[in-house]
Amino acid sequence: MFIPSYPTPHINAKPGDFADTVLMPGDPLRAKWIAETFLCNAVPVNNVRGVQGYTGSYRGSRVSVMASGMGMPSMGIYAYELFTTFGVKRILRVGSAGGISDKVAVRDLVIAQGACTNSNFMSQYHLNGTFAPIANFSLLQKAAAVCEEKGIAFAVGNLLSSDTFYNDDEDRPAYDTSVGMWGKMGVLAVEMEAAALYATAARTGREALAICTISDHLVTGEALDAAARQESFSEMIETALETALRQEDAQ
């Protein structure tokens, strides 16, 4: 039986410091921006290794935000500790992704129904097969409803959580690279954390959802400038917060 011990090696917080819902961008400075921009009365609850975490409120409901860092190993560490030690019920990843399908364009949100991966992360579970990590359906359904009501362009489908950002096949046409091959299977976009979050949530019996903004498109070469990226990220954060609020109201 897992017995919580405070603080953990990576989170210097106390019982009750985190809300039931945690938004997780990759970037610690984006966590700070979310706390200062969208939450009321946000207070810092973690800063180990510069990974900033805050707890405040959104429309009267308690919400936390903390960075995950880059990559599946980092996400796996923070998600596991938040779920098992700090009693967090749900984590919503909010981040950027690169489009690899003609079904998405820059500025669109991708609500990740599932998360494929080229990582060896799943081998730890000793399964005689391939584990397909998926989102919590209730969260996914609510996120799609929020987007529809607000008129935000979105797509629901698979992400690819990649272990690499720089690939050795980058001199080949985008549609013919190892990432591009996933696009041929209907995967919408590539990022680096969602599969670890979904697997950790499955193992711990918690809820997870990844909502990503298409900040650039690996096939068309389009990319958002700084101003457009910030505006699109705001839509993503508001969608995640509204989704979390509706989930809490329903439980």
mmCIF file of C-alpha atoms in Angstrom:
data_model
loop_
_atom_site.group_PDB
_atom_site.id
_atom_site.type_symbol
_atom_site.label_atom_id
_atom_site.label_comp_id
_atom_site.label_asym_id
_atom_site.label_seq_id
_atom_site.Cartn_x
_atom_site.Cartn_y
_atom_site.Cartn_z
ATOM 1 C CA MET A 1 0.000 0.000 0.000
ATOM 2 C CA PHE A 2 1.348 3.430 -0.928
ATOM 3 C CA ILE A 3 1.794 5.664 2.124
ATOM 4 C CA PRO A 4 2.073 9.399 1.318
ATOM 5 C CA SER A 5 5.170 11.137 2.613
ATOM 6 C CA TYR A 6 5.551 14.926 2.579
ATOM 7 C CA PRO A 7 7.274 16.610 0.907
ATOM 8 C CA THR A 8 8.090 14.422 -2.088
ATOM 9 C CA PRO A 9 11.501 14.600 -3.795
ATOM 10 C CA HIS A 10 10.005 16.921 -6.434
ATOM 11 C CA ILE A 11 7.128 18.785 -4.756
ATOM 12 C CA ASN A 12 7.722 20.767 -1.571
ATOM 13 C CA ALA A 13 4.104 21.079 -0.457
ATOM 14 C CA LYS A 14 1.824 20.029 2.380
ATOM 15 C CA PRO A 15 -1.441 18.037 2.463
ATOM 16 C CA GLY A 16 -4.243 20.206 1.129
ATOM 17 C CA ASP A 17 -1.986 22.620 -0.748
ATOM 18 C CA PHE A 18 -3.269 21.387 -4.111
ATOM 19 C CA ALA A 19 -6.860 21.559 -5.312
ATOM 20 C CA ASP A 20 -8.707 18.553 -6.731
ATOM 21 C CA THR A 21 -7.982 19.912 -10.224
ATOM 22 C CA VAL A 22 -4.516 20.798 -11.504
ATOM 23 C CA LEU A 23 -3.798 22.420 -14.871
ATOM 24 C CA MET A 24 -0.374 21.396 -16.163
ATOM 25 C CA PRO A 25 1.480 23.325 -18.847
ATOM 26 C CA GLY A 26 5.014 22.219 -19.619
ATOM 27 C CA ASP A 27 6.648 25.591 -18.993
ATOM 28 C CA PRO A 28 7.056 26.841 -15.385
ATOM 29 C CA LEU A 29 6.696 30.450 -16.554
ATOM 30 C CA ARG A 30 3.446 29.586 -18.289
ATOM 31 C CA ALA A 31 2.187 28.123 -15.004
ATOM 32 C CA LYS A 32 2.977 31.464 -13.379
ATOM 33 C CA TRP A 33 1.199 33.326 -16.208
ATOM 34 C CA ILE A 34 -1.905 31.138 -15.867
ATOM 35 C CA ALA A 35 -2.020 31.692 -12.109
ATOM 36 C CA GLU A 36 -1.627 35.461 -12.424
ATOM 37 C CA THR A 37 -3.999 35.836 -15.391
ATOM 38 C CA PHE A 38 -6.854 33.429 -14.708
ATOM 39 C CA LEU A 39 -6.900 32.602 -10.991
ATOM 40 C CA CYS A 40 -7.958 34.739 -8.049
ATOM 41 C CA ASN A 41 -5.836 34.930 -4.910
ATOM 42 C CA ALA A 42 -3.272 32.486 -6.260
ATOM 43 C CA VAL A 43 -0.514 31.534 -3.813
ATOM 44 C CA PRO A 44 2.695 29.581 -4.569
ATOM 45 C CA VAL A 45 2.741 25.992 -3.315
ATOM 46 C CA ASN A 46 5.868 24.629 -5.022
ATOM 47 C CA ASN A 47 9.095 25.831 -6.605
ATOM 48 C CA VAL A 48 11.418 22.823 -6.405
ATOM 49 C CA ARG A 49 13.831 22.928 -9.374
ATOM 50 C CA GLY A 50 11.999 26.023 -10.576
ATOM 51 C CA VAL A 51 8.842 24.031 -11.326
ATOM 52 C CA GLN A 52 6.316 26.553 -10.171
ATOM 53 C CA GLY A 53 2.971 25.558 -8.694
ATOM 54 C CA TYR A 54 0.101 27.763 -7.491
ATOM 55 C CA THR A 55 -3.333 27.314 -5.974
ATOM 56 C CA GLY A 56 -6.112 29.881 -6.325
ATOM 57 C CA SER A 57 -9.714 29.989 -7.451
ATOM 58 C CA TYR A 58 -11.625 30.244 -10.717
ATOM 59 C CA ARG A 59 -15.224 31.437 -10.523
ATOM 60 C CA GLY A 60 -15.357 30.398 -6.891
ATOM 61 C CA SER A 61 -13.843 26.926 -7.359
ATOM 62 C CA ARG A 62 -10.408 26.019 -6.054
ATOM 63 C CA VAL A 63 -7.913 25.230 -8.840
ATOM 64 C CA SER A 64 -4.166 24.605 -8.954
ATOM 65 C CA VAL A 65 -1.663 25.002 -11.758
ATOM 66 C CA MET A 66 1.825 23.520 -11.911
ATOM 67 C CA ALA A 67 4.334 22.871 -14.660
ATOM 68 C CA SER A 68 5.131 19.340 -15.802
ATOM 69 C CA GLY A 69 8.460 20.068 -17.463
ATOM 70 C CA MET A 70 9.280 18.602 -20.869
ATOM 71 C CA GLY A 71 8.825 14.981 -21.854
ATOM 72 C CA MET A 72 7.077 11.884 -20.612
ATOM 73 C CA PRO A 73 9.476 11.027 -17.753
ATOM 74 C CA SER A 74 8.991 14.475 -16.220
ATOM 75 C CA MET A 75 5.206 14.378 -16.633
ATOM 76 C CA GLY A 76 5.144 10.861 -15.192
ATOM 77 C CA ILE A 77 6.946 11.975 -12.029
ATOM 78 C CA TYR A 78 4.778 15.012 -11.298
ATOM 79 C CA ALA A 79 1.469 13.370 -12.208
ATOM 80 C CA TYR A 80 2.234 10.328 -10.053
ATOM 81 C CA GLU A 81 3.150 12.419 -7.018
ATOM 82 C CA LEU A 82 0.140 14.710 -7.401
ATOM 83 C CA PHE A 83 -2.260 11.770 -7.753
ATOM 84 C CA THR A 84 -0.838 9.481 -5.069
ATOM 85 C CA THR A 85 0.570 11.848 -2.447
ATOM 86 C CA PHE A 86 -1.426 15.050 -2.728
ATOM 87 C CA GLY A 87 -4.834 13.557 -3.507
ATOM 88 C CA VAL A 88 -5.346 15.376 -6.804
ATOM 89 C CA LYS A 89 -8.384 13.973 -8.632
ATOM 90 C CA ARG A 90 -7.766 15.247 -12.143
ATOM 91 C CA ILE A 91 -4.994 16.769 -14.231
ATOM 92 C CA LEU A 92 -5.597 18.709 -17.431
ATOM 93 C CA ARG A 93 -2.536 19.119 -19.599
ATOM 94 C CA VAL A 94 -2.542 22.444 -21.451
ATOM 95 C CA GLY A 95 0.211 22.902 -23.986
ATOM 96 C CA SER A 96 1.248 23.332 -27.576
ATOM 97 C CA ALA A 97 1.397 20.689 -30.291
ATOM 98 C CA GLY A 98 2.578 20.444 -33.868
ATOM 99 C CA GLY A 99 -0.076 19.530 -36.414
ATOM 100 C CA ILE A 100 0.578 16.467 -38.591
ATOM 101 C CA SER A 101 -2.884 16.113 -40.149
ATOM 102 C CA ASP A 102 -4.870 18.144 -42.672
ATOM 103 C CA LYS A 103 -7.790 17.908 -40.242
ATOM 104 C CA VAL A 104 -6.225 20.552 -37.989
ATOM 105 C CA ALA A 105 -4.836 24.032 -38.601
ATOM 106 C CA VAL A 106 -2.801 26.437 -36.529
ATOM 107 C CA ARG A 107 -4.854 27.954 -33.670
ATOM 108 C CA ASP A 108 -7.120 24.892 -33.479
ATOM 109 C CA LEU A 109 -7.453 23.054 -30.197
ATOM 110 C CA VAL A 110 -6.917 19.319 -30.113
ATOM 111 C CA ILE A 111 -8.818 17.527 -27.361
ATOM 112 C CA ALA A 112 -6.914 14.280 -27.037
ATOM 113 C CA GLN A 113 -9.159 11.248 -27.044
ATOM 114 C CA GLY A 114 -6.068 9.065 -26.920
ATOM 115 C CA ALA A 115 -2.306 9.404 -26.946
ATOM 116 C CA CYS A 116 -0.088 7.189 -29.058
ATOM 117 C CA THR A 117 3.609 7.147 -28.276
ATOM 118 C CA ASN A 118 7.009 6.088 -29.595
ATOM 119 C CA SER A 119 8.262 5.868 -26.008
ATOM 120 C CA ASN A 120 9.099 2.819 -23.896
ATOM 121 C CA PHE A 121 7.153 4.348 -20.962
ATOM 122 C CA MET A 122 4.413 1.674 -21.041
ATOM 123 C CA SER A 123 6.843 -1.229 -20.534
ATOM 124 C CA GLN A 124 6.867 -0.553 -16.785
ATOM 125 C CA TYR A 125 3.361 -2.007 -16.522
ATOM 126 C CA HIS A 126 4.472 -5.481 -17.696
ATOM 127 C CA LEU A 127 1.521 -5.935 -20.033
ATOM 128 C CA ASN A 128 1.457 -8.686 -22.624
ATOM 129 C CA GLY A 129 0.407 -6.342 -25.404
ATOM 130 C CA THR A 130 0.193 -2.653 -26.252
ATOM 131 C CA PHE A 131 -1.557 -0.375 -23.787
ATOM 132 C CA ALA A 132 -3.608 2.396 -25.434
ATOM 133 C CA PRO A 133 -3.796 5.339 -22.983
ATOM 134 C CA ILE A 134 -6.993 7.367 -23.329
ATOM 135 C CA ALA A 135 -8.622 10.428 -21.769
ATOM 136 C CA ASN A 136 -11.355 10.513 -19.168
ATOM 137 C CA PHE A 137 -14.495 10.549 -21.319
ATOM 138 C CA SER A 138 -16.487 12.862 -19.055
ATOM 139 C CA LEU A 139 -13.752 15.514 -19.185
ATOM 140 C CA LEU A 140 -13.376 15.078 -22.947
ATOM 141 C CA GLN A 141 -17.110 15.419 -23.515
ATOM 142 C CA LYS A 142 -17.297 18.595 -21.449
ATOM 143 C CA ALA A 143 -14.274 20.148 -23.172
ATOM 144 C CA ALA A 144 -15.846 19.557 -26.587
ATOM 145 C CA ALA A 145 -19.097 21.121 -25.373
ATOM 146 C CA VAL A 146 -17.240 24.206 -24.097
ATOM 147 C CA CYS A 147 -15.539 24.651 -27.478
ATOM 148 C CA GLU A 148 -18.824 24.289 -29.339
ATOM 149 C CA GLU A 149 -20.557 26.836 -27.119
ATOM 150 C CA LYS A 150 -17.716 29.352 -27.428
ATOM 151 C CA GLY A 151 -17.213 28.850 -31.165
ATOM 152 C CA ILE A 152 -13.621 27.652 -30.724
ATOM 153 C CA ALA A 153 -12.232 25.552 -33.587
ATOM 154 C CA PHE A 154 -11.283 22.127 -32.273
ATOM 155 C CA ALA A 155 -10.780 18.507 -33.205
ATOM 156 C CA VAL A 156 -11.054 15.353 -31.123
ATOM 157 C CA GLY A 157 -8.656 12.522 -31.823
ATOM 158 C CA ASN A 158 -5.245 11.016 -31.184
ATOM 159 C CA LEU A 159 -2.074 12.790 -30.215
ATOM 160 C CA LEU A 160 1.423 11.378 -30.602
ATOM 161 C CA SER A 161 3.550 11.757 -27.482
ATOM 162 C CA SER A 162 7.093 11.652 -28.797
ATOM 163 C CA ASP A 163 10.288 11.006 -26.860
ATOM 164 C CA THR A 164 12.226 13.207 -29.276
ATOM 165 C CA PHE A 165 11.898 16.823 -30.376
ATOM 166 C CA TYR A 166 14.793 16.728 -32.843
ATOM 167 C CA ASN A 167 14.591 13.716 -35.137
ATOM 168 C CA ASP A 168 17.305 12.294 -37.353
ATOM 169 C CA ASP A 169 14.952 12.209 -40.355
ATOM 170 C CA GLU A 170 14.255 15.956 -40.438
ATOM 171 C CA ASP A 171 15.856 16.349 -43.871
ATOM 172 C CA ARG A 172 13.051 14.239 -45.389
ATOM 173 C CA PRO A 173 9.638 15.618 -46.441
ATOM 174 C CA ALA A 174 7.376 16.049 -43.399
ATOM 175 C CA TYR A 175 4.769 13.586 -44.661
ATOM 176 C CA ASP A 176 7.449 10.880 -45.044
ATOM 177 C CA THR A 177 9.169 11.192 -41.657
ATOM 178 C CA SER A 178 8.638 8.914 -38.670
ATOM 179 C CA VAL A 179 6.241 11.538 -37.247
ATOM 180 C CA GLY A 180 4.483 11.916 -40.577
ATOM 181 C CA MET A 181 3.743 8.200 -40.666
ATOM 182 C CA TRP A 182 1.586 8.652 -37.561
ATOM 183 C CA GLY A 183 -0.392 11.292 -39.452
ATOM 184 C CA LYS A 184 -1.238 8.671 -42.077
ATOM 185 C CA MET A 185 -2.919 6.726 -39.267
ATOM 186 C CA GLY A 186 -5.155 9.662 -38.386
ATOM 187 C CA VAL A 187 -3.064 11.080 -35.536
ATOM 188 C CA LEU A 188 -3.732 14.824 -35.404
ATOM 189 C CA ALA A 189 -0.674 16.326 -33.736
ATOM 190 C CA VAL A 190 2.570 15.602 -31.915
ATOM 191 C CA GLU A 191 3.617 16.686 -28.418
ATOM 192 C CA MET A 192 5.658 15.089 -25.636
ATOM 193 C CA GLU A 193 3.634 14.465 -22.446
ATOM 194 C CA ALA A 194 0.015 13.282 -22.855
ATOM 195 C CA ALA A 195 0.612 9.518 -23.039
ATOM 196 C CA ALA A 196 2.489 9.529 -19.728
ATOM 197 C CA LEU A 197 -0.283 11.537 -18.095
ATOM 198 C CA TYR A 198 -3.006 9.220 -19.403
ATOM 199 C CA ALA A 199 -1.145 6.070 -18.372
ATOM 200 C CA THR A 200 -0.431 7.419 -14.892
ATOM 201 C CA ALA A 201 -4.067 8.425 -14.461
ATOM 202 C CA ALA A 202 -5.171 4.938 -15.532
ATOM 203 C CA ARG A 203 -2.781 3.261 -13.097
ATOM 204 C CA THR A 204 -3.848 5.454 -10.175
ATOM 205 C CA GLY A 205 -7.561 5.529 -10.996
ATOM 206 C CA ARG A 206 -7.654 9.289 -11.575
ATOM 207 C CA GLU A 207 -8.935 11.565 -14.351
ATOM 208 C CA ALA A 208 -6.855 13.142 -17.116
ATOM 209 C CA LEU A 209 -7.311 15.159 -20.271
ATOM 210 C CA ALA A 210 -4.892 16.878 -22.638
ATOM 211 C CA ILE A 211 -5.998 20.000 -24.508
ATOM 212 C CA CYS A 212 -3.379 21.344 -26.888
ATOM 213 C CA THR A 213 -3.156 24.363 -29.166
ATOM 214 C CA ILE A 214 -1.767 23.762 -32.646
ATOM 215 C CA SER A 215 1.049 26.299 -32.566
ATOM 216 C CA ASP A 216 2.690 25.118 -35.782
ATOM 217 C CA HIS A 217 2.009 22.624 -38.554
ATOM 218 C CA LEU A 218 4.744 20.203 -39.534
ATOM 219 C CA VAL A 219 3.243 19.511 -42.973
ATOM 220 C CA THR A 220 2.126 22.953 -44.155
ATOM 221 C CA GLY A 221 4.916 24.880 -42.415
ATOM 222 C CA GLU A 222 2.459 27.361 -40.870
ATOM 223 C CA ALA A 223 3.233 28.724 -37.412
ATOM 224 C CA LEU A 224 1.640 31.203 -35.022
ATOM 225 C CA ASP A 225 3.438 34.440 -34.261
ATOM 226 C CA ALA A 226 3.835 35.469 -30.616
ATOM 227 C CA ALA A 227 0.624 37.511 -30.424
ATOM 228 C CA ALA A 228 -1.556 34.876 -32.092
ATOM 229 C CA ARG A 229 -0.018 32.151 -29.947
ATOM 230 C CA GLN A 230 -0.861 34.035 -26.752
ATOM 231 C CA GLU A 231 -4.463 34.626 -27.847
ATOM 232 C CA SER A 232 -4.920 30.980 -28.827
ATOM 233 C CA PHE A 233 -3.353 29.781 -25.573
ATOM 234 C CA SER A 234 -5.842 31.916 -23.646
ATOM 235 C CA GLU A 235 -8.703 30.082 -25.388
ATOM 236 C CA MET A 236 -7.108 26.788 -24.402
ATOM 237 C CA ILE A 237 -6.753 27.776 -20.729
ATOM 238 C CA GLU A 238 -10.317 29.076 -20.540
ATOM 239 C CA THR A 239 -11.567 25.839 -22.111
ATOM 240 C CA ALA A 240 -9.650 23.762 -19.569
ATOM 241 C CA LEU A 241 -10.896 25.823 -16.621
ATOM 242 C CA GLU A 242 -14.519 25.701 -17.763
ATOM 243 C CA THR A 243 -14.198 21.955 -18.321
ATOM 244 C CA ALA A 244 -12.827 21.426 -14.814
ATOM 245 C CA LEU A 245 -15.568 23.584 -13.306
ATOM 246 C CA ARG A 246 -18.307 21.589 -15.045
ATOM 247 C CA GLN A 247 -16.697 18.314 -13.995
ATOM 248 C CA GLU A 248 -16.642 19.363 -10.344
ATOM 249 C CA ASP A 249 -20.242 20.603 -10.518
ATOM 250 C CA ALA A 250 -21.337 17.225 -11.919
ATOM 251 C CA GLN A 251 -19.718 15.219 -9.125
#
